[in-house]
């Protein structure tokens, strides 16, 4: 149970409580400082995105925030889509639709043969105590976030704390082409989407701290992440092109389909079944009330199970998301990334500056308080 506070000076923090009662007690004391709810901004921000006034990255970050995702919580970290499927060509052609993944389908259903295996798995599940699901893994979890951020502290140490040690070298994040092949076709237990860092932070792809990750079975040593040929072994070039792909006309025309799957009407119910988009029931908001579990051991086991499976964002839309109407040029974005020095944003509050609270969003297990977002 937590309160996430967004102050008007741009800082934010996450306060975690032992119970809903304690969380609500603090919330009631903060009420006089709250100006507005983030929900009030959703329709306004959506219209700005539709009309091309807000880029795809900014809109996805906004949706993640009001759906309960936070950089302060590895278990509910912001989730971003794979937008490309071409990680093997020498040249990346963003005018070719075949360069992109199908954003209307979950990452686990990108190939017809693999999708049919998940459909078959769903049909064969017969357990009166557990609802049917397509995927036993999830597209976002603490494990998958740390898998991607392994080379960047403090996530390296958090990975070791979670796993006990570095994983077997062959299972570590070491190659973009191999990771796409795994999530889209090869591994039935791998359906990871991406995290925002793939679109702005080249440092997480480099082993600048020279960690010893060991050797694969092929005797190849794990070091920097292997990039697609079109990135020319340059992490900054990879991020620039990846971000340009995210803001491309193809993605802008089709991003609403992915939003329907992750935040929208295809997230649950019959539409999710038809879209081959059903995950283990504990990943959905509100399916388990932790406060109703009295036994401490059972409560901890349930929390650990939820954290282990991953968590689906809060559902924001119950109808198809509107398509984008205006498609801005990506030239300015490309230039901004080229001319900027991109660094991790690890911000600590000094605790001395008083900040007015701008807005609030209330979830079943978390409260969001924040300023009107500057997008």
Coordinates of C-alpha atoms in Angstrom, one line a residue:
X1 CA 0.0 0.0 0.0
X2 CA 1.6 3.3 -1.0
X3 CA 1.2 6.9 -1.8
X4 CA 3.2 8.3 -4.8
X5 CA 3.7 12.1 -4.6
X6 CA 4.4 14.3 -7.6
X7 CA 5.4 17.8 -6.5
X8 CA 5.2 21.0 -8.5
X9 CA 9.0 21.3 -8.6
X10 CA 9.2 18.1 -10.6
X11 CA 10.3 15.7 -7.9
X12 CA 8.4 12.6 -6.8
X13 CA 8.6 10.0 -4.1
X14 CA 6.9 6.7 -3.1
X15 CA 5.7 6.2 0.5
X16 CA 4.9 2.6 1.4
X17 CA 2.6 1.6 4.3
X18 CA 1.8 -1.6 6.1
X19 CA -2.0 -1.2 5.7
X20 CA -4.7 0.6 3.8
X21 CA -5.8 2.2 7.0
X22 CA -2.4 3.9 7.5
X23 CA -2.2 4.9 3.9
X24 CA -5.6 6.5 4.0
X25 CA -4.8 8.2 7.3
X26 CA -1.9 10.0 5.7
X27 CA -3.9 10.7 2.6
X28 CA -6.6 12.5 4.6
X29 CA -3.9 14.7 6.1
X30 CA -2.6 15.6 2.6
X31 CA -6.1 16.4 1.2
X32 CA -5.8 20.2 1.9
X33 CA -2.8 20.4 -0.4
X34 CA -4.3 18.5 -3.4
X35 CA -5.3 20.7 -6.3
X36 CA -6.6 18.2 -8.9
X37 CA -6.8 14.5 -9.9
X38 CA -4.8 13.1 -12.7
X39 CA -7.9 11.5 -14.0
X40 CA -9.1 15.0 -15.0
X41 CA -6.1 15.2 -17.4
X42 CA -6.6 11.9 -19.2
X43 CA -9.1 13.1 -21.9
X44 CA -7.1 16.4 -22.4
X45 CA -3.8 14.6 -22.8
X46 CA -5.3 11.9 -25.1
X47 CA -6.7 14.7 -27.4
X48 CA -3.2 16.3 -27.5
X49 CA -1.7 13.0 -28.6
X50 CA -4.4 12.5 -31.2
X51 CA -3.8 16.0 -32.7
X52 CA 0.0 15.5 -32.8
X53 CA 0.8 17.9 -30.0
X54 CA 2.3 15.2 -27.8
X55 CA 4.8 12.5 -28.9
X56 CA 4.3 8.8 -28.5
X57 CA 6.9 8.5 -25.7
X58 CA 5.3 11.3 -23.7
X59 CA 1.8 9.8 -24.1
X60 CA 2.9 6.3 -23.1
X61 CA 4.7 7.7 -20.0
X62 CA 1.5 9.6 -19.0
X63 CA -0.7 6.4 -19.5
X64 CA 1.8 4.4 -17.4
X65 CA 1.7 7.0 -14.6
X66 CA -2.0 7.1 -14.2
X67 CA -2.2 3.3 -14.6
X68 CA -0.1 2.8 -11.6
X69 CA 3.4 2.3 -13.1
X70 CA 6.3 4.0 -11.5
X71 CA 10.1 4.2 -11.7
X72 CA 10.0 3.8 -7.9
X73 CA 8.5 0.3 -8.1
X74 CA 10.3 -2.5 -9.9
X75 CA 7.1 -4.6 -9.7
X76 CA 5.1 -2.0 -11.4
X77 CA 7.7 -0.4 -13.6
X78 CA 6.6 1.6 -16.7
X79 CA 6.0 -0.8 -19.7
X80 CA 6.8 0.2 -23.3
X81 CA 6.2 -1.8 -26.5
X82 CA 8.6 -3.5 -28.8
X83 CA 7.9 -1.6 -32.0
X84 CA 10.4 -3.2 -34.4
X85 CA 11.0 -6.7 -35.5
X86 CA 14.0 -6.0 -37.7
X87 CA 17.1 -6.5 -35.6
X88 CA 19.2 -8.3 -38.2
X89 CA 19.4 -5.9 -41.3
X90 CA 22.4 -3.7 -42.0
X91 CA 20.0 -0.8 -42.7
X92 CA 16.8 0.0 -40.9
X93 CA 14.0 1.1 -43.2
X94 CA 11.3 2.9 -41.2
X95 CA 9.3 3.4 -44.3
X96 CA 8.8 -0.4 -44.7
X97 CA 5.9 -1.8 -42.7
X98 CA 7.8 -5.1 -42.5
X99 CA 10.3 -3.5 -40.2
X100 CA 7.7 -3.3 -37.4
X101 CA 6.0 -5.7 -35.1
X102 CA 2.2 -6.1 -35.2
X103 CA 1.0 -3.7 -32.5
X104 CA -2.5 -5.1 -32.6
X105 CA -1.3 -8.4 -31.2
X106 CA 0.5 -9.2 -27.9
X107 CA 4.2 -9.8 -28.2
X108 CA 3.5 -13.5 -27.5
X109 CA 1.3 -13.8 -30.5
X110 CA 3.5 -12.2 -33.2
X111 CA 3.8 -15.5 -35.1
X112 CA 0.7 -17.5 -36.1
X113 CA 2.2 -20.8 -35.0
X114 CA 3.2 -19.5 -31.6
X115 CA -0.2 -17.8 -31.1
X116 CA -2.0 -21.1 -31.8
X117 CA 0.1 -22.9 -29.1
X118 CA -1.1 -20.3 -26.6
X119 CA -4.7 -20.7 -27.8
X120 CA -4.3 -24.5 -27.4
X121 CA -2.8 -24.0 -23.9
X122 CA -5.8 -21.8 -22.9
X123 CA -8.2 -24.4 -24.1
X124 CA -6.6 -27.3 -22.3
X125 CA -6.4 -25.7 -18.9
X126 CA -9.0 -27.3 -16.6
X127 CA -8.8 -26.0 -13.0
X128 CA -11.9 -25.0 -11.0
X129 CA -9.8 -22.8 -8.7
X130 CA -7.8 -21.0 -11.3
X131 CA -9.3 -19.1 -14.3
X132 CA -7.9 -19.9 -17.7
X133 CA -5.0 -18.0 -19.2
X134 CA -2.9 -17.9 -22.3
X135 CA 0.4 -16.9 -20.7
X136 CA 2.1 -18.3 -17.6
X137 CA 4.6 -15.5 -17.7
X138 CA 4.0 -11.8 -17.9
X139 CA 5.2 -8.9 -20.1
X140 CA 6.3 -6.8 -17.1
X141 CA 7.8 -7.9 -13.7
X142 CA 10.6 -7.0 -11.4
X143 CA 12.6 -9.8 -12.9
X144 CA 12.2 -8.6 -16.4
X145 CA 13.1 -5.0 -15.5
X146 CA 16.3 -6.1 -13.8
X147 CA 17.0 -8.5 -16.7
X148 CA 17.2 -5.4 -18.9
X149 CA 19.0 -3.1 -16.5
X150 CA 21.6 -5.6 -15.3
X151 CA 24.6 -3.5 -16.4
X152 CA 23.4 -0.3 -14.6
X153 CA 23.7 0.3 -10.9
X154 CA 21.8 0.2 -8.6
X155 CA 20.0 -2.4 -10.6
X156 CA 23.0 -4.7 -10.8
X157 CA 22.9 -5.1 -7.0
X158 CA 19.1 -5.5 -7.0
X159 CA 19.4 -8.2 -9.6
X160 CA 21.8 -10.1 -7.3
X161 CA 19.6 -9.6 -4.3
X162 CA 16.6 -11.0 -6.3
X163 CA 18.5 -13.9 -7.9
X164 CA 21.2 -14.5 -5.3
X165 CA 23.8 -14.2 -8.0
X166 CA 24.2 -13.4 -11.7
X167 CA 22.1 -15.9 -13.8
X168 CA 23.7 -18.4 -16.2
X169 CA 25.4 -16.4 -18.9
X170 CA 23.2 -17.9 -21.7
X171 CA 20.1 -16.5 -19.9
X172 CA 21.4 -13.0 -19.3
X173 CA 20.3 -10.1 -21.5
X174 CA 23.2 -10.1 -24.0
X175 CA 21.7 -9.6 -27.5
X176 CA 18.9 -7.5 -29.1
X177 CA 18.4 -9.9 -32.0
X178 CA 18.3 -12.9 -29.7
X179 CA 16.0 -11.2 -27.2
X180 CA 13.5 -10.3 -29.9
X181 CA 13.6 -13.9 -31.3
X182 CA 13.0 -15.2 -27.8
X183 CA 10.0 -13.0 -26.9
X184 CA 8.4 -13.3 -30.4
X185 CA 8.9 -16.9 -31.4
X186 CA 11.4 -19.2 -29.6
X187 CA 10.5 -19.2 -25.8
X188 CA 6.9 -20.0 -24.7
X189 CA 7.8 -18.6 -21.2
X190 CA 9.2 -15.3 -22.5
X191 CA 6.7 -12.6 -23.4
X192 CA 8.6 -9.5 -22.1
X193 CA 7.8 -6.1 -23.5
X194 CA 10.3 -3.3 -23.1
X195 CA 11.0 -0.5 -20.6
X196 CA 11.3 3.2 -21.4
X197 CA 15.1 3.1 -21.2
X198 CA 15.3 1.5 -24.6
X199 CA 14.2 4.8 -26.1
X200 CA 16.4 7.3 -24.3
X201 CA 19.3 5.7 -22.2
X202 CA 22.2 4.1 -24.1
X203 CA 24.3 3.5 -20.9
X204 CA 22.2 0.5 -19.8
X205 CA 23.4 -1.4 -22.9
X206 CA 27.1 -1.0 -21.9
X207 CA 29.1 -2.8 -19.3
X208 CA 30.9 0.3 -18.2
X209 CA 31.5 -1.1 -14.7
X210 CA 33.2 -4.2 -16.2
X211 CA 31.1 -6.7 -14.4
X212 CA 32.1 -10.3 -14.9
X213 CA 29.0 -12.0 -16.3
X214 CA 30.9 -15.1 -17.4
X215 CA 30.9 -17.0 -20.7
X216 CA 28.2 -18.6 -22.8
X217 CA 28.4 -22.3 -23.7
X218 CA 29.9 -21.1 -27.0
X219 CA 32.8 -19.6 -25.0
X220 CA 31.6 -16.1 -26.0
X221 CA 32.1 -13.7 -23.1
X222 CA 29.1 -11.6 -22.0
X223 CA 29.9 -7.8 -22.0
X224 CA 28.1 -5.0 -23.8
X225 CA 24.7 -5.9 -25.3
X226 CA 25.0 -7.1 -28.9
X227 CA 23.1 -4.6 -31.1
X228 CA 21.5 -4.9 -34.5
X229 CA 23.8 -4.5 -37.5
X230 CA 22.0 -1.2 -38.3
X231 CA 23.2 0.3 -35.0
X232 CA 26.9 -0.1 -36.0
X233 CA 27.9 -1.2 -32.5
X234 CA 27.0 2.2 -31.2
X235 CA 24.5 2.3 -28.2
X236 CA 23.6 6.0 -28.8
X237 CA 22.9 5.3 -32.5
X238 CA 20.7 2.4 -31.5
X239 CA 18.7 4.5 -29.0
X240 CA 18.3 7.3 -31.6
X241 CA 17.0 5.0 -34.2
X242 CA 14.9 3.0 -31.8
X243 CA 13.3 6.3 -30.6
X244 CA 12.8 7.4 -34.2
X245 CA 11.0 4.1 -34.8
X246 CA 8.7 4.7 -31.8
X247 CA 7.8 8.1 -33.2
X248 CA 7.5 6.9 -36.8
X249 CA 4.3 7.3 -38.8
X250 CA 3.7 3.5 -38.8
X251 CA 3.8 3.3 -35.0
X252 CA 1.7 6.5 -34.6
X253 CA -0.9 5.0 -36.9
X254 CA -1.0 1.7 -34.9
X255 CA -0.1 2.5 -31.3
X256 CA -3.8 2.6 -30.3
X257 CA -3.9 -1.1 -30.9
X258 CA -1.2 -1.8 -28.3
X259 CA -2.8 0.6 -25.9
X260 CA -6.0 -1.4 -26.2
X261 CA -4.1 -4.5 -25.1
X262 CA -2.1 -3.1 -22.2
X263 CA -4.3 -0.3 -20.8
X264 CA -7.6 -0.7 -22.7
X265 CA -10.7 -2.8 -23.5
X266 CA -8.7 -5.8 -24.7
X267 CA -7.0 -6.2 -21.3
X268 CA -9.7 -8.3 -19.7
X269 CA -12.9 -10.2 -20.5
X270 CA -14.1 -11.7 -23.8
X271 CA -12.1 -9.1 -25.8
X272 CA -8.9 -10.3 -24.1
X273 CA -9.7 -13.9 -24.8
X274 CA -10.3 -13.1 -28.5
X275 CA -7.1 -11.1 -28.7
X276 CA -5.1 -14.0 -27.1
X277 CA -4.2 -11.6 -24.2
X278 CA -5.1 -13.3 -21.0
X279 CA -2.6 -13.6 -18.2
X280 CA -2.5 -15.4 -14.9
X281 CA -5.4 -14.1 -12.8
X282 CA -3.2 -12.8 -9.9
X283 CA -1.6 -10.3 -12.3
X284 CA -4.8 -8.2 -12.5
X285 CA -5.7 -5.3 -10.3
X286 CA -8.2 -6.1 -7.6
X287 CA -8.4 -9.9 -8.1
X288 CA -6.8 -10.5 -4.6
X289 CA -7.5 -8.4 -1.5
X290 CA -4.4 -8.6 0.5
X291 CA -6.1 -7.0 3.5
X292 CA -8.5 -9.9 3.8
X293 CA -5.7 -12.4 4.3
X294 CA -5.3 -12.7 8.1
X295 CA -2.5 -15.2 8.3
X296 CA 0.9 -13.4 8.0
X297 CA 2.6 -16.4 6.3
X298 CA -0.2 -16.8 3.7
X299 CA -0.3 -13.0 3.1
X300 CA 3.5 -12.9 2.5
X301 CA 3.2 -16.0 0.2
X302 CA 0.4 -14.3 -1.8
X303 CA 2.4 -11.0 -2.1
X304 CA 5.5 -12.9 -3.2
X305 CA 3.4 -14.8 -5.8
X306 CA 1.9 -11.6 -7.2
X307 CA 5.3 -10.0 -7.4
X308 CA 6.8 -13.1 -9.0
X309 CA 4.2 -13.3 -11.8
X310 CA 4.2 -9.6 -12.6
X311 CA 1.4 -7.1 -12.5
X312 CA -0.9 -5.8 -15.2
X313 CA -1.5 -2.0 -15.3
X314 CA -4.8 -0.6 -14.2
X315 CA -7.4 -0.6 -17.0
X316 CA -7.9 3.0 -18.3
X317 CA -10.2 2.4 -21.2
X318 CA -13.2 0.2 -21.7
X319 CA -13.8 1.2 -25.4
X320 CA -11.4 1.1 -28.4
X321 CA -8.8 3.8 -28.1
X322 CA -9.1 6.5 -30.8
X323 CA -6.5 6.5 -33.6
X324 CA -4.0 9.3 -34.0
X325 CA -5.1 11.9 -36.5
X326 CA -1.9 13.9 -37.0
X327 CA 1.6 12.4 -37.5
X328 CA 4.4 14.9 -36.6
X329 CA 7.8 14.7 -38.2
X330 CA 10.4 12.8 -36.2
X331 CA 13.3 15.1 -37.4
X332 CA 13.2 17.2 -34.2
X333 CA 13.2 14.2 -32.0
X334 CA 16.2 12.7 -33.8
X335 CA 18.1 16.0 -33.5
X336 CA 17.3 16.3 -29.8
X337 CA 18.6 12.9 -29.1
X338 CA 21.7 13.5 -31.2
X339 CA 22.6 16.7 -29.5
X340 CA 21.8 15.7 -25.9
X341 CA 23.8 13.9 -23.2
X342 CA 21.4 11.3 -21.9
X343 CA 22.0 10.3 -18.3
X344 CA 20.1 8.2 -15.7
X345 CA 17.6 10.2 -13.6
X346 CA 18.2 9.0 -10.1
X347 CA 16.7 11.8 -8.0
X348 CA 16.7 12.1 -4.2
X349 CA 14.6 14.5 -2.2
X350 CA 16.5 16.8 0.1
X351 CA 13.6 16.9 2.5
X352 CA 14.1 20.6 3.2
X353 CA 12.1 22.2 0.4
X354 CA 8.3 22.6 0.8
X355 CA 6.4 21.7 -2.3
X356 CA 2.7 22.2 -3.1
X357 CA 0.9 19.0 -4.2
X358 CA -0.8 19.3 -7.5
X359 CA -3.0 16.2 -8.1
X360 CA -4.1 12.8 -7.0
X361 CA -5.0 9.4 -8.4
X362 CA -6.4 6.6 -6.2
X363 CA -5.9 2.9 -6.9
X364 CA -6.9 -0.1 -4.9
X365 CA -3.4 -0.5 -3.6
X366 CA -1.8 2.9 -4.3
X367 CA -2.5 6.6 -4.2
X368 CA -1.0 9.0 -6.7
X369 CA -0.7 12.6 -5.9
X370 CA 0.9 15.0 -8.3
X371 CA 1.3 18.1 -10.2
X372 CA -0.3 18.8 -13.6
X373 CA 2.2 16.9 -15.8
X374 CA 4.4 19.0 -18.1
X375 CA 4.1 17.1 -21.3

